[in-house]
Structure formats: structure tokens, C-alpha cells
Coordinates of C-alpha atoms in Angstrom, one line a residue:
X1 CA -62.5 -18.2 14.0
X2 CA -60.2 -18.4 17.0
X3 CA -57.6 -21.2 17.2
X4 CA -57.5 -22.0 20.8
X5 CA -54.4 -24.2 20.1
X6 CA -52.4 -21.1 18.8
X7 CA -49.9 -20.6 21.6
X8 CA -49.1 -17.0 20.4
X9 CA -52.6 -15.9 21.3
X10 CA -53.6 -14.8 24.8
X11 CA -56.8 -16.0 26.5
X12 CA -57.6 -12.3 26.9
X13 CA -59.0 -12.1 23.3
X14 CA -61.0 -15.3 23.6
X15 CA -63.3 -14.4 26.4
X16 CA -66.8 -13.0 25.9
X17 CA -66.5 -11.1 29.3
X18 CA -63.5 -9.2 28.2
X19 CA -65.4 -6.0 28.2
X20 CA -65.3 -6.1 32.0
X21 CA -61.6 -5.7 31.9
X22 CA -61.6 -2.0 32.8
X23 CA -59.0 -0.3 34.8
X24 CA -59.7 -1.8 38.3
X25 CA -57.4 0.1 40.7
X26 CA -58.9 1.8 43.6
X27 CA -60.9 4.8 42.6
X28 CA -61.0 3.6 39.1
X29 CA -57.5 4.8 38.1
X30 CA -54.1 3.5 37.7
X31 CA -52.0 3.5 40.9
X32 CA -49.3 5.5 39.1
X33 CA -51.8 7.8 37.4
X34 CA -51.9 8.6 33.7
X35 CA -49.1 9.7 31.3
X36 CA -48.7 13.0 33.1
X37 CA -49.2 11.6 36.5
X38 CA -52.5 13.3 37.2
X39 CA -54.2 10.2 38.4
X40 CA -56.4 9.9 35.4
X41 CA -56.8 6.5 33.9
X42 CA -55.2 7.7 30.6
X43 CA -55.9 4.4 28.9
X44 CA -57.2 4.3 25.4
X45 CA -60.3 2.2 24.5
X46 CA -58.8 -0.9 22.8
X47 CA -60.8 -3.1 20.5
X48 CA -60.8 -6.8 21.5
X49 CA -62.3 -9.9 20.0
X50 CA -64.6 -12.4 21.6
X51 CA -64.6 -16.1 21.1
X52 CA -67.7 -15.6 18.8
X53 CA -65.7 -13.2 16.6
X54 CA -67.5 -10.1 17.6
X55 CA -65.7 -7.0 18.5
X56 CA -66.1 -4.8 21.5
X57 CA -64.0 -2.2 23.3
X58 CA -62.3 -2.4 26.6
X59 CA -60.7 0.3 28.8
X60 CA -57.2 -0.6 29.7
X61 CA -53.8 1.1 30.2
X62 CA -51.6 0.0 27.4
X63 CA -47.9 -0.2 26.9
X64 CA -47.8 1.1 23.3
X65 CA -47.3 -2.6 22.3
X66 CA -44.1 -3.0 24.3
X67 CA -42.1 -5.7 22.6
X68 CA -38.8 -7.0 24.1
X69 CA -37.8 -8.5 20.7
X70 CA -37.9 -5.0 19.2
X71 CA -34.2 -4.3 17.9
X72 CA -34.8 -0.6 18.5
X73 CA -34.6 -1.2 22.3
X74 CA -31.3 -3.1 22.1
X75 CA -28.9 -0.5 23.2
X76 CA -31.1 1.7 25.5
X77 CA -34.4 0.2 26.6
X78 CA -34.7 2.3 29.7
X79 CA -36.6 5.2 28.4
X80 CA -39.3 2.7 27.3
X81 CA -39.4 1.3 30.8
X82 CA -39.7 4.7 32.2
X83 CA -42.7 5.5 30.1
X84 CA -44.3 2.3 31.3
X85 CA -43.8 3.1 34.9
X86 CA -45.1 6.6 34.4
X87 CA -48.4 5.3 33.0
X88 CA -49.0 2.3 35.3
X89 CA -47.0 -0.4 37.1
X90 CA -48.8 -3.1 35.2
X91 CA -50.1 -2.5 31.7
X92 CA -51.1 -4.3 28.6
X93 CA -49.3 -4.9 25.3
X94 CA -50.9 -6.3 22.2
X95 CA -47.6 -7.7 20.9
X96 CA -47.2 -11.4 20.4
X97 CA -51.0 -12.1 21.1
X98 CA -51.1 -9.8 24.1
X99 CA -49.5 -9.9 27.6
X100 CA -49.1 -7.8 30.7
X101 CA -45.9 -5.9 31.6
X102 CA -45.0 -5.7 35.3
X103 CA -42.9 -2.5 35.3
X104 CA -42.9 -1.4 38.9
X105 CA -40.7 -2.7 41.5
X106 CA -43.4 -4.0 43.9
X107 CA -45.2 -5.6 41.2
X108 CA -42.2 -7.3 39.5
X109 CA -41.1 -8.5 43.0
X110 CA -44.6 -9.9 43.7
X111 CA -44.8 -11.6 40.3
X112 CA -41.4 -13.3 40.9
X113 CA -42.3 -14.5 44.4
X114 CA -45.9 -15.6 44.4
X115 CA -46.8 -19.1 43.4
X116 CA -49.8 -18.0 41.4
X117 CA -47.3 -16.6 38.7
X118 CA -45.9 -19.7 37.1
X119 CA -42.9 -20.4 34.9
X120 CA -44.3 -23.5 33.1
X121 CA -47.7 -23.5 32.0
X122 CA -49.4 -26.2 29.9
X123 CA -51.0 -24.8 26.8
X124 CA -54.0 -26.5 25.1
X125 CA -51.8 -27.9 22.3
X126 CA -49.5 -29.8 24.9
X127 CA -46.6 -27.4 24.6
X128 CA -45.2 -25.2 27.4
X129 CA -45.7 -21.6 27.8
X130 CA -42.3 -21.1 29.7
X131 CA -40.3 -17.9 30.4
X132 CA -40.3 -16.5 27.1
X133 CA -42.9 -14.5 25.0
X134 CA -43.9 -16.0 22.7
X135 CA -43.5 -19.6 23.8
X136 CA -41.0 -21.6 21.9
X137 CA -43.3 -24.4 21.2
X138 CA -41.4 -27.0 23.2
X139 CA -43.2 -30.0 25.0
X140 CA -40.6 -30.3 27.7
X141 CA -39.8 -28.1 30.6
X142 CA -36.4 -26.7 31.4
X143 CA -35.9 -27.7 35.0
X144 CA -35.7 -26.1 37.5
X145 CA -36.6 -22.8 35.8
X146 CA -39.8 -24.1 34.1
X147 CA -40.9 -26.0 37.0
X148 CA -42.9 -24.5 39.8
X149 CA -42.6 -25.1 43.7
X150 CA -42.4 -27.6 45.2
X151 CA -41.0 -29.5 42.3
X152 CA -38.4 -26.8 41.3
X153 CA -37.0 -26.7 44.7
X154 CA -36.0 -30.4 44.7
X155 CA -33.9 -29.7 41.5
X156 CA -32.4 -26.4 42.7
X157 CA -31.0 -28.4 45.7
X158 CA -29.1 -30.6 43.3
X159 CA -27.2 -27.4 42.1
X160 CA -27.3 -25.0 45.0
X161 CA -24.3 -26.4 46.8
X162 CA -22.3 -26.4 43.5
X163 CA -22.9 -22.5 43.3
X164 CA -22.9 -21.7 46.9
X165 CA -21.1 -18.6 48.1
X166 CA -18.6 -20.7 49.9
X167 CA -17.8 -22.9 46.9
X168 CA -17.5 -20.0 44.8
X169 CA -15.1 -18.2 47.2
X170 CA -12.9 -21.3 47.2
X171 CA -12.6 -21.1 43.4
X172 CA -11.6 -17.5 43.4
X173 CA -7.9 -18.3 42.6
X174 CA -8.9 -20.3 39.6
X175 CA -11.1 -17.4 38.4
X176 CA -8.2 -14.9 38.9
X177 CA -5.7 -17.1 37.0
X178 CA -8.1 -17.3 34.1
X179 CA -8.6 -13.6 34.0
X180 CA -4.8 -12.9 34.1
X181 CA -4.2 -15.5 31.4
X182 CA -6.9 -13.8 29.2
X183 CA -5.4 -10.4 29.6
X184 CA -1.8 -11.8 29.1
X185 CA -2.8 -12.8 25.6
X186 CA -3.5 -9.2 24.6
X187 CA -1.8 -6.9 27.0
X188 CA 1.4 -6.6 25.0
X189 CA -0.4 -5.5 21.9
X190 CA -2.0 -2.4 23.4
X191 CA -5.3 -3.1 21.7
X192 CA -8.0 -5.7 21.6
X193 CA -11.7 -6.5 22.1
X194 CA -12.3 -6.9 25.9
X195 CA -15.4 -9.0 25.3
X196 CA -13.8 -11.9 23.3
X197 CA -10.4 -11.5 25.1
X198 CA -11.7 -11.5 28.7
X199 CA -15.4 -10.9 29.6
X200 CA -16.8 -13.8 27.5
X201 CA -13.7 -16.1 27.6
X202 CA -13.5 -16.4 31.4
X203 CA -17.1 -17.3 32.1
X204 CA -17.1 -19.4 29.0
X205 CA -14.2 -21.5 30.2
X206 CA -15.5 -21.6 33.7
X207 CA -18.8 -23.0 32.4
X208 CA -17.1 -25.7 30.3
X209 CA -15.4 -26.9 33.4
X210 CA -18.7 -26.9 35.2
X211 CA -20.2 -29.0 32.4
X212 CA -17.3 -31.3 32.1
X213 CA -16.3 -30.1 28.5
X214 CA -12.9 -29.1 27.3
X215 CA -11.9 -25.6 27.9
X216 CA -11.4 -24.8 24.2
X217 CA -15.0 -25.5 23.3
X218 CA -16.3 -22.4 25.2
X219 CA -16.5 -20.3 21.9
X220 CA -18.2 -23.0 19.9
X221 CA -20.8 -23.7 22.6
X222 CA -21.5 -20.0 23.3
X223 CA -21.9 -19.3 19.6
X224 CA -24.5 -22.0 19.4
X225 CA -26.4 -20.5 22.2
X226 CA -26.4 -17.1 20.5
X227 CA -27.7 -18.7 17.3
X228 CA -30.5 -20.5 19.1
X229 CA -31.6 -17.6 21.3
X230 CA -31.5 -15.0 18.5
X231 CA -33.2 -17.2 15.9
X232 CA -36.3 -17.3 18.2
X233 CA -39.0 -16.3 17.9
X234 CA -38.7 -15.5 14.2
X235 CA -37.2 -18.8 13.1
X236 CA -38.3 -21.4 15.5
X237 CA -37.1 -24.4 13.4
X238 CA -33.6 -22.7 13.2
X239 CA -33.7 -22.0 17.0
X240 CA -34.5 -25.7 17.7
X241 CA -31.8 -26.9 15.3
X242 CA -29.1 -24.9 17.2
X243 CA -30.6 -26.0 20.5
X244 CA -30.4 -29.6 19.3
X245 CA -26.7 -29.2 18.4
X246 CA -26.1 -28.0 22.0
X247 CA -28.0 -30.9 23.5
X248 CA -26.1 -33.5 21.4
X249 CA -22.8 -32.1 22.7
X250 CA -24.1 -32.4 26.2
X251 CA -25.7 -35.9 25.6
X252 CA -22.2 -37.2 24.4
X253 CA -20.5 -36.0 27.6
X254 CA -23.4 -37.4 29.6
X255 CA -23.1 -40.8 27.9
X256 CA -19.4 -41.0 28.5
X257 CA -19.7 -40.3 32.3
X258 CA -22.6 -42.8 32.6
X259 CA -20.7 -45.6 30.8
X260 CA -17.2 -45.1 32.1
X261 CA -17.9 -43.3 35.4
X262 CA -16.1 -40.2 36.6
X263 CA -12.5 -40.0 38.2
X264 CA -11.7 -38.3 41.5
X265 CA -10.4 -35.2 39.6
X266 CA -13.7 -34.5 38.1
X267 CA -15.1 -31.2 39.4
X268 CA -18.0 -30.8 37.1
X269 CA -21.6 -31.1 38.1
X270 CA -22.1 -34.3 36.2
X271 CA -21.1 -36.9 38.8
X272 CA -23.4 -35.3 41.3
X273 CA -26.4 -35.1 38.8
X274 CA -25.9 -38.7 37.7
X275 CA -26.0 -40.1 41.1
X276 CA -28.7 -37.8 42.5
X277 CA -32.3 -38.8 43.2
X278 CA -35.6 -36.9 43.3
X279 CA -38.4 -38.4 45.3
X280 CA -36.4 -41.5 45.5
X281 CA -36.1 -41.9 41.8
X282 CA -32.9 -41.2 39.7
X283 CA -32.9 -37.9 37.9
X284 CA -33.8 -38.6 34.3
X285 CA -31.4 -37.8 31.5
X286 CA -33.8 -35.2 30.2
X287 CA -33.7 -33.3 33.4
X288 CA -30.0 -33.5 33.7
X289 CA -29.7 -32.1 30.2
X290 CA -32.0 -29.3 31.2
X291 CA -29.9 -28.3 34.1
X292 CA -26.8 -28.4 31.9
X293 CA -28.4 -26.2 29.2
X294 CA -29.4 -23.6 31.9
X295 CA -25.8 -23.6 33.2
X296 CA -24.7 -22.9 29.7
X297 CA -27.0 -19.8 29.5
X298 CA -25.1 -18.3 32.3
X299 CA -22.0 -17.4 30.2
X300 CA -23.5 -14.2 28.6
X301 CA -25.1 -12.4 31.5
X302 CA -21.7 -12.4 33.3
X303 CA -19.9 -11.1 30.1
X304 CA -22.5 -8.4 29.2
X305 CA -22.6 -7.1 32.9
X306 CA -18.7 -6.8 33.0
X307 CA -18.4 -5.4 29.5
X308 CA -21.1 -2.8 29.9
X309 CA -19.7 -1.8 33.2
X310 CA -16.3 -1.4 31.6
X311 CA -17.8 0.8 28.8
X312 CA -19.5 2.9 31.3
X313 CA -16.3 3.4 33.4
X314 CA -14.4 4.3 30.1
X315 CA -16.9 7.1 29.7
X316 CA -16.9 8.1 33.5
X317 CA -13.3 8.5 34.3
X318 CA -14.0 10.0 37.9
X319 CA -15.9 6.9 38.8
X320 CA -13.1 4.7 37.3
X321 CA -10.5 6.5 39.2
X322 CA -12.4 6.0 42.5
X323 CA -12.5 2.3 42.0
X324 CA -8.7 2.3 41.0
X325 CA -8.0 4.2 44.2
X326 CA -10.2 1.9 46.4
X327 CA -10.6 -1.6 45.0
X328 CA -12.6 -2.6 48.1
X329 CA -15.4 -0.9 46.3
X330 CA -15.5 -3.3 43.4
X331 CA -17.9 -5.8 45.1
X332 CA -20.3 -2.9 45.8
X333 CA -19.9 -1.9 42.1
X334 CA -20.9 -5.4 41.2
X335 CA -24.2 -4.9 42.8
X336 CA -24.8 -1.4 41.5
X337 CA -24.0 -2.3 38.0
X338 CA -26.2 -5.3 38.2
X339 CA -29.1 -3.1 39.2
X340 CA -28.3 -0.4 36.7
X341 CA -28.1 -2.5 33.6
X342 CA -29.9 -5.8 34.5
X343 CA -28.1 -8.3 32.1
X344 CA -31.4 -10.4 32.2
X345 CA -34.0 -7.7 31.5
X346 CA -37.0 -9.8 32.2
X347 CA -38.6 -13.2 32.2
X348 CA -42.3 -14.1 31.8
X349 CA -44.8 -15.8 34.0
X350 CA -48.3 -17.1 33.4
X351 CA -51.2 -16.5 35.8
X352 CA -52.2 -19.9 37.2
X353 CA -55.5 -18.6 38.3
X354 CA -57.4 -15.3 38.4
X355 CA -55.3 -12.9 40.5
X356 CA -54.6 -9.2 41.0
X357 CA -51.4 -7.4 40.3
X358 CA -50.8 -3.7 40.3
X359 CA -54.6 -2.9 40.5
X360 CA -55.4 -5.1 37.5
X361 CA -57.2 -8.3 37.5
X362 CA -55.3 -11.0 35.6
X363 CA -57.2 -14.0 34.3
X364 CA -55.9 -17.5 34.4
X365 CA -53.6 -18.3 31.4
X366 CA -52.7 -14.6 30.8
X367 CA -49.0 -14.0 30.3
X368 CA -46.9 -11.4 32.3
X369 CA -43.6 -10.0 31.3
X370 CA -41.8 -9.4 34.6
X371 CA -39.3 -6.5 33.8
X372 CA -36.5 -6.8 36.3
X373 CA -34.7 -4.1 34.5
X374 CA -37.6 -1.6 34.9
X375 CA -38.0 -2.5 38.5
X376 CA -34.5 -1.7 39.1
X377 CA -34.9 1.7 37.8
X378 CA -38.1 2.4 39.8
X379 CA -37.8 5.8 41.3
X380 CA -39.8 5.0 44.3
X381 CA -37.1 2.5 45.4
X382 CA -33.9 3.8 43.9
X383 CA -33.6 7.6 43.7
X384 CA -31.9 8.9 40.6
X385 CA -32.0 5.4 39.1
X386 CA -30.4 6.2 35.9
X387 CA -27.1 7.2 37.7
X388 CA -24.4 4.7 38.9
X389 CA -24.0 5.5 42.5
X390 CA -21.5 3.4 44.4
X391 CA -22.9 4.8 47.7
X392 CA -26.4 3.6 46.9
X393 CA -28.2 1.0 49.0
X394 CA -28.7 -1.6 46.3
X395 CA -30.7 -4.0 48.8
X396 CA -33.8 -5.2 47.0
X397 CA -32.6 -4.9 43.5
X398 CA -34.0 -7.6 41.3
X399 CA -31.2 -8.2 38.8
X400 CA -31.1 -11.9 39.8
X401 CA -34.8 -12.2 39.9
X402 CA -36.9 -13.0 43.1
X403 CA -38.5 -15.8 44.9
X404 CA -38.2 -19.5 44.1
X405 CA -36.5 -19.0 40.8
X406 CA -33.7 -16.6 42.1
X407 CA -30.6 -17.0 40.1
X408 CA -28.7 -19.9 41.3
X409 CA -25.6 -18.6 39.9
X410 CA -25.7 -15.1 41.5
X411 CA -22.6 -15.7 43.7
X412 CA -20.6 -16.9 40.6
X413 CA -21.8 -13.7 38.7
X414 CA -20.6 -11.4 41.4
X415 CA -17.2 -13.3 41.7
X416 CA -16.4 -13.3 38.1
X417 CA -17.4 -9.6 37.5
X418 CA -15.2 -8.7 40.6
X419 CA -12.1 -10.5 39.4
X420 CA -12.4 -9.3 35.8
X421 CA -12.9 -5.7 36.7
X422 CA -10.2 -5.8 39.3
X423 CA -7.7 -7.3 36.8
X424 CA -8.5 -4.6 34.2
X425 CA -8.3 -1.7 36.5
X426 CA -5.0 -2.9 38.0
X427 CA -3.3 -4.0 34.8
X428 CA -4.6 -1.8 32.1
X429 CA -6.1 1.2 34.1
X430 CA -5.8 3.7 31.1
X431 CA -7.9 1.6 28.7
X432 CA -10.1 3.6 26.4
X433 CA -12.6 2.7 23.8
X434 CA -10.9 2.8 20.4
X435 CA -14.0 3.1 18.3
X436 CA -17.4 3.9 20.0
X437 CA -19.3 3.0 16.8
X438 CA -17.8 -0.5 16.8
X439 CA -19.3 -1.2 20.2
X440 CA -22.1 -3.7 19.7
X441 CA -25.0 -4.9 21.8
X442 CA -27.2 -7.9 22.0
X443 CA -29.8 -7.2 19.2
X444 CA -32.8 -8.8 21.2
X445 CA -33.1 -7.9 25.0
X446 CA -35.4 -10.9 25.5
X447 CA -32.3 -13.1 25.8
X448 CA -29.7 -10.9 27.2
X449 CA -29.0 -7.2 27.5
X450 CA -25.6 -5.5 27.2
X451 CA -22.4 -5.0 25.3
X452 CA -21.1 -7.8 23.0
X453 CA -18.0 -6.2 21.5
X454 CA -15.9 -3.6 23.2
X455 CA -12.7 -2.5 21.2
X456 CA -10.1 -0.8 23.4
X457 CA -6.6 0.7 23.3
X458 CA -4.3 1.0 26.2
X459 CA -0.6 1.3 27.1
X460 CA 1.0 -2.1 26.3
X461 CA 2.2 -4.0 29.3
X462 CA 4.4 -7.2 29.7
X463 CA 2.4 -10.4 30.2
X464 CA 2.7 -11.9 33.7
X465 CA 0.8 -15.1 34.4
X466 CA 0.5 -15.7 38.1

């Protein structure tokens, strides 16, 4: 008996016409050909179940049950993506009730840009299929991320000026002071963990200031984010409990501002959001909290991007020497490392209606994991994609997504990466990884990808706050 209210099931398994879901590309084959690139369909015949409970078989290209929650992918998911692309740009996984994986650059870009692929889809039980697979079982949407155009655009406007390129440039001295203060705390010791000392601390404090919270709460708040993200999907009650703790901290700050107002020195987003209107109505507290929560989620992508780049540079000294000799290349390195490692590996969409993607017919309600990371290693767009090449044309990389949900904080990510990398290469240029086995990674690439601990040694230097 099929439970139509089970949000972990895909409508793919509940249709009596599922046997018609054969490989539907032109000529009957996958556009990328089979496993060996011969142009054959290459897909196994997969059992499926109809709404009546009877079984049938269906031809489709499968991903081998690709699962972004698989801890085996944590350090190096890129061979798995290469296998997906070699088989088909869009293929099917049976994990978590079934979903499509958009692995090719053209397909991921289209899924990110076109309105038929939605970030917030109402399920039969009243909960939301948002940007994670499986859904988290929440009844509210995180705006603007889980709202679709035109509604999401109205909320993006409330934040876009705060994270504009001009506003970010004006804050560069603030960011550099934070980076220097962070290095000053460890630079005389000759050893330390670059993540906790620098790459997590700097964006953590910047985010606290954006949220109107005290600087010294950055570690507490980011730790709660980790617990919430890593508890899901295996411990949804635990994930919700940690998320509730985060929400309560944000509610307390919001209540204070609403009751007592904000002074002229307040540089957080709160005054603007409290006074903002959408369609002539004040923005609800729930929507304000959604936006604050999403800002909080921006700490780790900055940290993991920077830390993973620093690990790579430690292991590629010629590349590091080139950046030391020519610091003007650091902004270019920001783009190339973002393409190469993709700190947010992918987000999901739901087909709002029957549509086609990569030669496949997707039915309304089916889920798609849009793999930005795989798209950024697509050989058809980026030659020798596994190599970090500072001379590469990175235009078109999808590390910040695409379309109406393009990352609002992209300019901030670039700026913080640039400042932190410049400070490390200037002040401790001889750093080396002290224990490669102690380097750790996010255990679940569904949330973020990259290095979470980077122990280093270097020649001790005197502190110099400036």
C-alpha cells in the first residue's frame, strides 16, 4: 500500500504509466552515451511499483543510487560525479525514494534558471519539499530560498543592497582587520588550526555583525548550525531541536530591536528588515527569521572554500609561489577555487509540471538534485576540470548557483576569501600541513563540502594588528 503522504517517496513510483519512462533522448539513447561513451542507452531495467502495488520494469539510466548523504563521498565526491556525467547528464537514483541528478553543466544551469524547477513545493501532507533531499518535514518556507519567482525576488531585494559589490568593497578594511587580528592570535606560536583560527572565525564574526549579535557568539551559533545540518536527515527531531535553538537566539534579538528600536550605529540587517514592506504589508517576523537563518548558513561555505584552497596550495607549492609573487591573481584564484571545489555541492528542485531535462521527461512533483559541483567539472565546458588553473576562463561556473536563486552573498564570499588568502600568503607564506591525517572534512556533502580542520606549522612571526 503506497502512502501518498510519505514525503520520502517520489511520485515516480506511484504512477501506473511509469513503464513509459524509457530513455527518451533523440534516437533513443542518452545524449552522453553509455558508460563507455558508445552512444548506447546503457541503462539497466529497473523494477518499479505502481499505485496498485504491481511491479513492472522500466528502462532508465541510473546513477547507482547516488546519495549526497553518503559519508564515503565526503572528501572526494568528484569521481562519482565524473561517472554520472560519463553515463548521462540527467540520471535517476533510487536513494531517498528516488530523484533525478542533473550532472551536466547545461542541465544544471537550466534547472537553476527555469521557473518550472521550483525550490518550494507543497507536498500532500502540507509540508514543504524544499532544497534538500529528503525534505525536512517543515511546514514553513525559508524565504527567499524556498520561494519561487516572483515572490522570492521581492524578498531578495530586501537583502541585495546589503550584500552588493559596492557595499562589500566598502567593508574590506573591516574584513582585513579581522583577518589580521585572527592571525595575530596564533602567529607567534608557529602552529595552529587555520580553520578555527582564521577561515571560520572571520566569516563567523562578520555574520554576527550582520545579524546584530555579539562577535563572541560566532562559535556557538555556527556549532548549532553544524548540529542541525548534520543531524538531518537521520535524526529529524534532533535537527529541529538545534534549529529551534538558533531561531530562539534570533527571536530574542529581533524582539529587542522591535521593542527598543535601533541606534544610528547599528549596521546589521535588522533595522531595514523590521521597517521593510512587501506588497504594501510589513514583513512578517517568520520571514525575517527565515532571512536571518539563511544569512547564518553563509559562514561555512566561506570557511570551507578558503581552507580547502589553503590545503591545495600547501600541496602545490609552485601554485602557491605564483600567488605570493603576484597577489593580483588572488581574486582570479577565488573564482577558480570556487569552481574547482564548489563549497555548496548541490541543491534540489522539484518539477512543477511535466518537463524535459537532458533528454528525460520529468513528471510534475519529481525531485532533481542539481549538482553545481559536477557541472563545474564538466569537461565540455572546463577543459582539464580537475586541475586548478589560474589562467582558465571561469565565466559560467555555477559555484554560486544560477538564475533567480543565485547566491546573494557571492560578493561577500569572494571578498572574504581574497582577504584571508592574501593575509596567509603574506604573513605565513611558508605554512605547511603538520598532520595530513588530522585534516577533516564535512561528513555530509549535502550541507557543505570542504575542509573543517587544517592543522599547520610555520615560522613564528610577531603579531602586528593594523
